[in-house]
Amino acid sequence: MAPRLQLEYFDGRSARPQRAEIQLQDGQLQLACGLQHHQYPLGSVRWPERQRHGQRQALLPDGGVLSCADAARWDDWARASGLRDSLTVRWMQNWRLVGTALAMLLAVLLLAWRWGLPLATEAALRWLPPALEQQIGGQALAQLESHWLRPSELPPAEQDALRQRFATLVKQAHPPGQAPAYQLHFRAASTALGPNAFALPGGAIVLTDALVQLMRDRPEAVLGVLAHELGHVRQRHGLRLAVQASLVSAAAGLVVGDFSALLAGVPALLTQQAYSRDFEREADAEARRCLLAAGISPRVMLDFFERLAQQRQHAASLPIAFSSHPADTERKRFFSEPP
C-alpha cells in the first residue's frame, strides 16, 4: 500500500490551512481533504527541492499548496513513494558533483576566453560599419579632450613638418592605395598623460606635445612611434578591445543581470585599457617595417625607450597608449635586430 502523509493544504482561494492526506497512486497524486478528493498527474505538480532545513511546499496546478513543516517526515514519505530528486538537486547535494560542475564551468570559461572570444570578436568586426567605428573613436577623443587634452602649443610649422614626414613614410611603406586611413592630431596634455601617443577606432592618432619635445632632436623616433600607432589602426586594435569588452560585459550581464555599464564603459576602456602584448607586438612589427621601408634604422626607437624610462622615474603617467608600454628588453631587442 502506498505510504500516506498528513499535512496542511491551502486550496488557493483561502489563507486558511486545512488538514489533508496525500499519497501517490497509479502515477497520480491523491489528495484527500475532508469530503473533498482531488488527484493530479505527478508531472503537473511542482515538487519542493530537498534542502537541509526548512518546510516542504508543493505547488498544485490549480493554485493549491501542500505544506509540511516537518521536512524529515516529508523526505521519508517522498523516498518511500519513489519520488526522486531532480538531477540538479542531486548534484547540489553532493560536494564532489558540485566540485566537478565548478571545474567544468571554469574549463568552459577558459575555452571561451582563449578561443571563443577572439572568434566572436572577429565575426563582429566584419559586421560593424565603418561609420560606427568613426563614431566610437570620435566619442573617445571627445572624452579625452574634456579631461586631459587641450589644443597643441607646438608651432604650426613643426606640426606640418612632422605631418609631412609621416605621410611620406606611410607612402613609402605601402603600395599605392593600401595604406590605412588615419588622422594625425597634435594635442597638449596634462602632466599625468605626459609624453604619449595613442590610436583610436576610426583611424585617429593623437600625439602629445610632450612626446615631440622629448624627442625633438630625434624626429625619426617620433615617426617610429607614429608608425607603431598606425599598426594599431591597421589591425583595428582599439575597436577589437571595445568589442571584446562589450562581449565580456554582455556575458557577465547574462550571469548577474546588469547591462548598465555595457556601452557607457567603452570610452573609459579606450582610455584606460593598455593594449595586449600580442597587439603591441603587431604594432611594433608595423613600426619596424615602416621605418625600414623609409630607410630609417629601427634602432632610433632605443633612444625613445631610454628617454621614456627616465621620464617615468620623475613623473607618474596614466596607463594609456604608448607610454604605458614597458620599454622592456624584449622590445629593445626587437628593434635592435638587423634587417
CSV table of C-alpha atoms in Angstrom, one decimal:
chain,number,residue,atom,x,y,z
A,1,MET,CA,0.0,0.0,0.0
A,2,ALA,CA,1.3,3.4,-0.9
A,3,PRO,CA,2.5,5.4,2.1
A,4,ARG,CA,0.4,8.4,3.2
A,5,LEU,CA,1.4,11.7,4.6
A,6,GLN,CA,-0.7,14.1,6.6
A,7,LEU,CA,0.0,17.8,6.1
A,8,GLU,CA,-1.6,21.2,5.6
A,9,TYR,CA,-3.5,22.1,2.4
A,10,PHE,CA,-4.2,25.6,1.1
A,11,ASP,CA,-6.9,25.5,-1.7
A,12,GLY,CA,-5.6,28.7,-3.4
A,13,ARG,CA,-8.8,30.6,-2.5
A,14,SER,CA,-8.4,30.9,1.2
A,15,ALA,CA,-5.5,31.6,3.5
A,16,ARG,CA,-6.9,29.1,6.0
A,17,PRO,CA,-4.9,25.8,6.2
A,18,GLN,CA,-6.9,22.5,6.1
A,19,ARG,CA,-5.8,19.2,7.3
A,20,ALA,CA,-5.2,16.8,4.4
A,21,GLU,CA,-3.7,13.5,3.5
A,22,ILE,CA,-1.7,12.7,0.3
A,23,GLN,CA,-0.4,9.6,-1.4
A,24,LEU,CA,0.9,8.6,-4.8
A,25,GLN,CA,-1.0,6.0,-6.7
A,26,ASP,CA,-1.0,5.0,-10.4
A,27,GLY,CA,1.1,8.0,-11.4
A,28,GLN,CA,-1.3,10.4,-9.7
A,29,LEU,CA,-1.1,12.5,-6.5
A,30,GLN,CA,-4.2,11.6,-4.5
A,31,LEU,CA,-5.3,14.4,-2.1
A,32,ALA,CA,-8.0,13.8,0.5
A,33,CYS,CA,-9.3,16.8,2.5
A,34,GLY,CA,-12.4,16.2,4.4
A,35,LEU,CA,-15.1,15.2,1.9
A,36,GLN,CA,-13.1,16.5,-0.9
A,37,HIS,CA,-10.9,14.3,-3.1
A,38,HIS,CA,-8.5,15.6,-5.8
A,39,GLN,CA,-5.9,13.9,-8.0
A,40,TYR,CA,-3.2,15.5,-10.1
A,41,PRO,CA,-0.7,14.0,-12.6
A,42,LEU,CA,2.7,13.8,-11.0
A,43,GLY,CA,4.3,15.9,-13.8
A,44,SER,CA,1.9,18.7,-13.1
A,45,VAL,CA,3.0,19.2,-9.5
A,46,ARG,CA,5.9,21.5,-8.7
A,47,TRP,CA,7.7,19.4,-6.1
A,48,PRO,CA,10.0,21.1,-3.5
A,49,GLU,CA,13.7,20.8,-3.7
A,50,ARG,CA,15.3,18.8,-0.9
A,51,GLN,CA,17.2,21.0,1.5
A,52,ARG,CA,18.8,20.6,4.8
A,53,HIS,CA,16.4,22.8,6.6
A,54,GLY,CA,13.0,24.4,6.0
A,55,GLN,CA,9.5,23.2,5.5
A,56,ARG,CA,8.4,21.5,2.3
A,57,GLN,CA,5.9,23.0,0.0
A,58,ALA,CA,4.4,21.5,-3.2
A,59,LEU,CA,2.6,23.7,-5.7
A,60,LEU,CA,-0.5,22.2,-7.3
A,61,PRO,CA,-1.6,23.1,-10.9
A,62,ASP,CA,-5.0,24.6,-9.7
A,63,GLY,CA,-3.2,27.1,-7.4
A,64,GLY,CA,-3.4,24.9,-4.2
A,65,VAL,CA,-0.4,24.4,-2.0
A,66,LEU,CA,0.7,21.4,0.1
A,67,SER,CA,2.8,22.4,3.2
A,68,CYS,CA,4.7,20.1,5.6
A,69,ALA,CA,6.6,21.8,8.4
A,70,ASP,CA,8.4,18.5,9.3
A,71,ALA,CA,11.0,18.3,6.5
A,72,ALA,CA,12.3,14.9,7.6
A,73,ARG,CA,8.9,13.4,7.6
A,74,TRP,CA,8.2,14.7,4.0
A,75,ASP,CA,11.6,13.4,2.8
A,76,ASP,CA,10.9,9.9,4.3
A,77,TRP,CA,7.4,9.9,2.6
A,78,ALA,CA,8.9,11.1,-0.7
A,79,ARG,CA,11.6,8.5,-0.7
A,80,ALA,CA,9.2,5.7,0.3
A,81,SER,CA,6.8,6.8,-2.5
A,82,GLY,CA,9.5,6.7,-5.2
A,83,LEU,CA,9.8,10.4,-5.8
A,84,ARG,CA,13.4,11.1,-6.9
A,85,ASP,CA,15.2,14.4,-6.7
A,86,SER,CA,15.9,16.2,-10.0
A,87,LEU,CA,19.4,15.9,-11.5
A,88,THR,CA,20.1,19.4,-10.4
A,89,VAL,CA,19.2,18.7,-6.8
A,90,ARG,CA,21.2,15.5,-6.7
A,91,TRP,CA,24.3,17.5,-8.0
A,92,MET,CA,23.6,20.2,-5.4
A,93,GLN,CA,23.5,17.7,-2.6
A,94,ASN,CA,26.9,16.1,-3.5
A,95,TRP,CA,30.0,18.2,-2.8
A,96,ARG,CA,32.0,16.0,-5.3
A,97,LEU,CA,29.5,16.7,-8.1
A,98,VAL,CA,29.5,20.4,-7.1
A,99,GLY,CA,33.3,20.5,-7.4
A,100,THR,CA,33.0,18.7,-10.8
A,101,ALA,CA,30.4,21.2,-12.0
A,102,LEU,CA,32.6,24.1,-10.9
A,103,ALA,CA,35.7,22.6,-12.7
A,104,MET,CA,33.6,22.1,-15.8
A,105,LEU,CA,32.4,25.7,-15.6
A,106,LEU,CA,35.9,27.1,-15.3
A,107,ALA,CA,37.1,25.0,-18.2
A,108,VAL,CA,34.2,26.3,-20.4
A,109,LEU,CA,35.0,29.9,-19.4
A,110,LEU,CA,38.7,29.3,-20.1
A,111,LEU,CA,38.0,27.9,-23.6
A,112,ALA,CA,35.6,30.7,-24.3
A,113,TRP,CA,38.2,33.3,-23.2
A,114,ARG,CA,41.0,31.7,-25.2
A,115,TRP,CA,39.3,30.8,-28.4
A,116,GLY,CA,35.6,31.8,-28.3
A,117,LEU,CA,36.1,35.5,-27.6
A,118,PRO,CA,38.6,36.1,-30.4
A,119,LEU,CA,36.4,34.3,-32.9
A,120,ALA,CA,33.3,36.2,-31.8
A,121,THR,CA,35.2,39.4,-32.0
A,122,GLU,CA,36.4,38.7,-35.5
A,123,ALA,CA,32.9,37.9,-36.6
A,124,ALA,CA,31.5,41.1,-35.0
A,125,LEU,CA,34.2,43.2,-36.7
A,126,ARG,CA,33.0,42.0,-40.1
A,127,TRP,CA,29.5,43.4,-39.4
A,128,LEU,CA,30.4,46.7,-37.8
A,129,PRO,CA,30.0,49.5,-40.3
A,130,PRO,CA,33.0,52.0,-40.6
A,131,ALA,CA,30.6,54.8,-39.5
A,132,LEU,CA,30.2,53.2,-36.1
A,133,GLU,CA,33.9,52.8,-35.7
A,134,GLN,CA,34.3,56.5,-36.5
A,135,GLN,CA,31.6,57.4,-34.0
A,136,ILE,CA,33.2,55.3,-31.2
A,137,GLY,CA,36.6,56.9,-31.9
A,138,GLY,CA,35.1,60.4,-32.0
A,139,GLN,CA,33.4,59.9,-28.7
A,140,ALA,CA,36.6,58.6,-27.1
A,141,LEU,CA,38.6,61.5,-28.4
A,142,ALA,CA,36.0,64.0,-27.1
A,143,GLN,CA,36.1,62.4,-23.7
A,144,LEU,CA,39.9,62.6,-23.7
A,145,GLU,CA,39.8,66.3,-24.7
A,146,SER,CA,37.3,67.1,-21.9
A,147,HIS,CA,39.6,65.7,-19.3
A,148,TRP,CA,43.3,65.5,-20.3
A,149,LEU,CA,43.8,67.2,-23.7
A,150,ARG,CA,43.8,70.7,-25.0
A,151,PRO,CA,44.9,72.4,-28.3
A,152,SER,CA,48.6,71.8,-29.2
A,153,GLU,CA,51.1,74.6,-28.4
A,154,LEU,CA,53.6,73.3,-30.9
A,155,PRO,CA,54.4,75.8,-33.7
A,156,PRO,CA,52.3,75.1,-36.8
A,157,ALA,CA,55.4,74.8,-38.9
A,158,GLU,CA,56.7,72.0,-36.6
A,159,GLN,CA,53.4,70.2,-36.8
A,160,ASP,CA,53.3,70.5,-40.6
A,161,ALA,CA,56.8,69.2,-40.9
A,162,LEU,CA,56.1,66.1,-38.8
A,163,ARG,CA,52.8,65.5,-40.6
A,164,GLN,CA,54.5,65.7,-43.9
A,165,ARG,CA,57.4,63.4,-42.9
A,166,PHE,CA,55.0,60.8,-41.5
A,167,ALA,CA,52.8,61.0,-44.7
A,168,THR,CA,56.0,60.3,-46.7
A,169,LEU,CA,56.9,57.4,-44.5
A,170,VAL,CA,53.4,55.9,-44.8
A,171,LYS,CA,53.6,56.3,-48.6
A,172,GLN,CA,57.0,54.6,-48.8
A,173,ALA,CA,55.9,51.7,-46.7
A,174,HIS,CA,52.7,50.9,-48.5
A,175,PRO,CA,51.7,50.1,-52.1
A,176,PRO,CA,49.5,52.8,-53.7
A,177,GLY,CA,46.0,52.8,-52.2
A,178,GLN,CA,46.8,50.2,-49.5
A,179,ALA,CA,47.8,52.4,-46.6
A,180,PRO,CA,45.3,52.5,-43.7
A,181,ALA,CA,43.4,55.8,-43.4
A,182,TYR,CA,44.4,57.9,-40.4
A,183,GLN,CA,44.1,61.4,-39.0
A,184,LEU,CA,47.0,62.8,-37.0
A,185,HIS,CA,46.1,65.1,-34.1
A,186,PHE,CA,48.6,67.2,-32.1
A,187,ARG,CA,47.4,67.9,-28.6
A,188,ALA,CA,48.9,69.4,-25.4
A,189,ALA,CA,48.3,67.1,-22.5
A,190,SER,CA,48.2,67.2,-18.7
A,191,THR,CA,51.3,66.2,-16.8
A,192,ALA,CA,49.7,62.9,-15.9
A,193,LEU,CA,49.4,62.0,-19.5
A,194,GLY,CA,52.9,63.1,-20.3
A,195,PRO,CA,54.8,62.1,-23.5
A,196,ASN,CA,52.3,59.9,-25.2
A,197,ALA,CA,50.7,58.7,-28.4
A,198,PHE,CA,47.7,56.6,-29.0
A,199,ALA,CA,45.4,55.4,-31.7
A,200,LEU,CA,41.6,55.3,-31.5
A,201,PRO,CA,39.0,53.4,-33.5
A,202,GLY,CA,38.4,55.0,-36.9
A,203,GLY,CA,42.0,56.0,-37.5
A,204,ALA,CA,42.6,58.9,-35.2
A,205,ILE,CA,46.2,59.1,-33.9
A,206,VAL,CA,46.9,61.5,-31.1
A,207,LEU,CA,50.4,62.7,-30.4
A,208,THR,CA,51.2,64.9,-27.4
A,209,ASP,CA,53.4,67.9,-27.4
A,210,ALA,CA,55.4,66.4,-24.6
A,211,LEU,CA,56.5,63.5,-26.7
A,212,VAL,CA,57.5,65.7,-29.6
A,213,GLN,CA,59.5,67.9,-27.2
A,214,LEU,CA,61.1,64.8,-25.6
A,215,MET,CA,62.4,63.6,-28.9
A,216,ARG,CA,62.8,66.9,-30.7
A,217,ASP,CA,66.4,66.1,-31.6
A,218,ARG,CA,65.4,62.6,-32.9
A,219,PRO,CA,62.3,63.1,-35.1
A,220,GLU,CA,62.9,59.7,-36.7
A,221,ALA,CA,61.9,58.2,-33.3
A,222,VAL,CA,58.7,60.2,-33.4
A,223,LEU,CA,58.0,58.7,-36.8
A,224,GLY,CA,58.6,55.2,-35.3
A,225,VAL,CA,56.1,55.9,-32.6
A,226,LEU,CA,53.5,57.1,-35.1
A,227,ALA,CA,54.2,54.0,-37.3
A,228,HIS,CA,53.5,51.9,-34.2
A,229,GLU,CA,50.2,53.6,-33.7
A,230,LEU,CA,49.4,53.2,-37.4
A,231,GLY,CA,49.9,49.5,-36.8
A,232,HIS,CA,47.1,49.7,-34.2
A,233,VAL,CA,44.9,51.5,-36.8
A,234,ARG,CA,45.7,48.9,-39.5
A,235,GLN,CA,44.8,46.0,-37.1
A,236,ARG,CA,41.8,47.8,-35.6
A,237,HIS,CA,43.1,47.1,-32.2
A,238,GLY,CA,41.1,49.8,-30.5
A,239,LEU,CA,37.8,48.5,-31.9
A,240,ARG,CA,38.8,44.9,-31.1
A,241,LEU,CA,39.3,45.8,-27.4
A,242,ALA,CA,35.9,47.7,-27.3
A,243,VAL,CA,34.1,44.7,-28.9
A,244,GLN,CA,35.8,42.2,-26.6
A,245,ALA,CA,35.0,44.3,-23.6
A,246,SER,CA,31.4,44.6,-24.7
A,247,LEU,CA,31.1,40.8,-25.3
A,248,VAL,CA,32.6,40.1,-21.9
A,249,SER,CA,30.2,42.7,-20.3
A,250,ALA,CA,27.3,41.1,-22.1
A,251,ALA,CA,28.3,37.6,-20.9
A,252,ALA,CA,28.7,39.0,-17.4
A,253,GLY,CA,25.3,40.7,-17.7
A,254,LEU,CA,23.7,37.4,-18.5
A,255,VAL,CA,25.1,36.0,-15.3
A,256,VAL,CA,24.5,38.9,-13.0
A,257,GLY,CA,21.6,40.6,-14.9
A,258,ASP,CA,23.1,44.0,-15.2
A,259,PHE,CA,23.7,45.6,-18.6
A,260,SER,CA,24.0,49.2,-17.3
A,261,ALA,CA,27.8,49.5,-17.8
A,262,LEU,CA,27.8,47.8,-21.2
A,263,LEU,CA,28.0,50.8,-23.5
A,264,ALA,CA,28.9,53.5,-21.0
A,265,GLY,CA,32.2,51.8,-20.3
A,266,VAL,CA,33.5,51.7,-23.8
A,267,PRO,CA,35.1,55.2,-23.9
A,268,ALA,CA,36.6,54.6,-20.5
A,269,LEU,CA,38.0,51.4,-21.7
A,270,LEU,CA,39.7,53.0,-24.6
A,271,THR,CA,41.4,55.5,-22.4
A,272,GLN,CA,42.4,53.2,-19.6
A,273,GLN,CA,43.0,49.8,-21.1
A,274,ALA,CA,46.5,49.0,-22.2
A,275,TYR,CA,46.8,47.0,-25.4
A,276,SER,CA,47.5,43.4,-25.0
A,277,ARG,CA,51.0,42.1,-25.5
A,278,ASP,CA,50.0,40.5,-28.8
A,279,PHE,CA,48.6,43.7,-30.1
A,280,GLU,CA,51.8,45.6,-29.1
A,281,ARG,CA,54.0,43.1,-30.9
A,282,GLU,CA,51.9,43.5,-34.1
A,283,ALA,CA,52.2,47.3,-33.8
A,284,ASP,CA,55.9,47.1,-33.2
A,285,ALA,CA,56.3,44.9,-36.3
A,286,GLU,CA,54.4,47.5,-38.3
A,287,ALA,CA,56.7,50.3,-36.9
A,288,ARG,CA,59.8,48.4,-37.8
A,289,ARG,CA,58.6,47.6,-41.3
A,290,CYS,CA,57.7,51.2,-42.0
A,291,LEU,CA,61.0,52.5,-40.6
A,292,LEU,CA,63.0,50.1,-42.8
A,293,ALA,CA,60.9,50.9,-45.8
A,294,ALA,CA,61.7,54.6,-45.3
A,295,GLY,CA,65.4,53.9,-44.9
A,296,ILE,CA,65.4,54.7,-41.2
A,297,SER,CA,67.1,52.3,-38.7
A,298,PRO,CA,64.7,50.8,-36.2
A,299,ARG,CA,67.4,51.4,-33.6
A,300,VAL,CA,66.1,55.0,-33.3
A,301,MET,CA,63.5,53.5,-31.0
A,302,LEU,CA,66.1,52.6,-28.4
A,303,ASP,CA,66.7,56.3,-27.6
A,304,PHE,CA,62.9,56.7,-27.3
A,305,PHE,CA,62.6,53.9,-24.8
A,306,GLU,CA,65.5,55.1,-22.7
A,307,ARG,CA,64.2,58.7,-22.5
A,308,LEU,CA,60.7,57.4,-21.7
A,309,ALA,CA,62.1,55.3,-18.9
A,310,GLN,CA,63.9,58.3,-17.5
A,311,GLN,CA,60.7,60.3,-17.8
A,312,ARG,CA,58.8,57.8,-15.8
A,313,GLN,CA,61.3,58.0,-12.9
A,314,HIS,CA,60.3,61.6,-12.3
A,315,ALA,CA,56.6,61.6,-13.0
A,316,ALA,CA,53.8,59.0,-12.9
A,317,SER,CA,51.8,58.7,-16.1
A,318,LEU,CA,48.3,57.5,-16.9
A,319,PRO,CA,48.0,53.9,-18.1
A,320,ILE,CA,47.3,54.8,-21.7
A,321,ALA,CA,48.7,54.1,-25.1
A,322,PHE,CA,52.5,54.1,-25.9
A,323,SER,CA,53.7,55.5,-22.6
A,324,SER,CA,52.1,52.6,-20.7
A,325,HIS,CA,54.2,50.0,-22.6
A,326,PRO,CA,57.2,48.9,-20.6
A,327,ALA,CA,60.4,49.5,-22.5
A,328,ASP,CA,61.4,46.0,-21.7
A,329,THR,CA,64.3,44.1,-23.0
A,330,GLU,CA,62.1,42.2,-25.5
A,331,ARG,CA,61.1,45.4,-27.3
A,332,LYS,CA,64.6,46.8,-27.3
A,333,ARG,CA,66.0,43.6,-28.7
A,334,PHE,CA,63.3,43.5,-31.4
A,335,PHE,CA,64.2,47.0,-32.6
A,336,SER,CA,67.9,46.2,-32.4
A,337,GLU,CA,67.7,43.2,-34.7
A,338,PRO,CA,69.4,43.6,-38.0
A,339,PRO,CA,67.1,44.0,-41.1
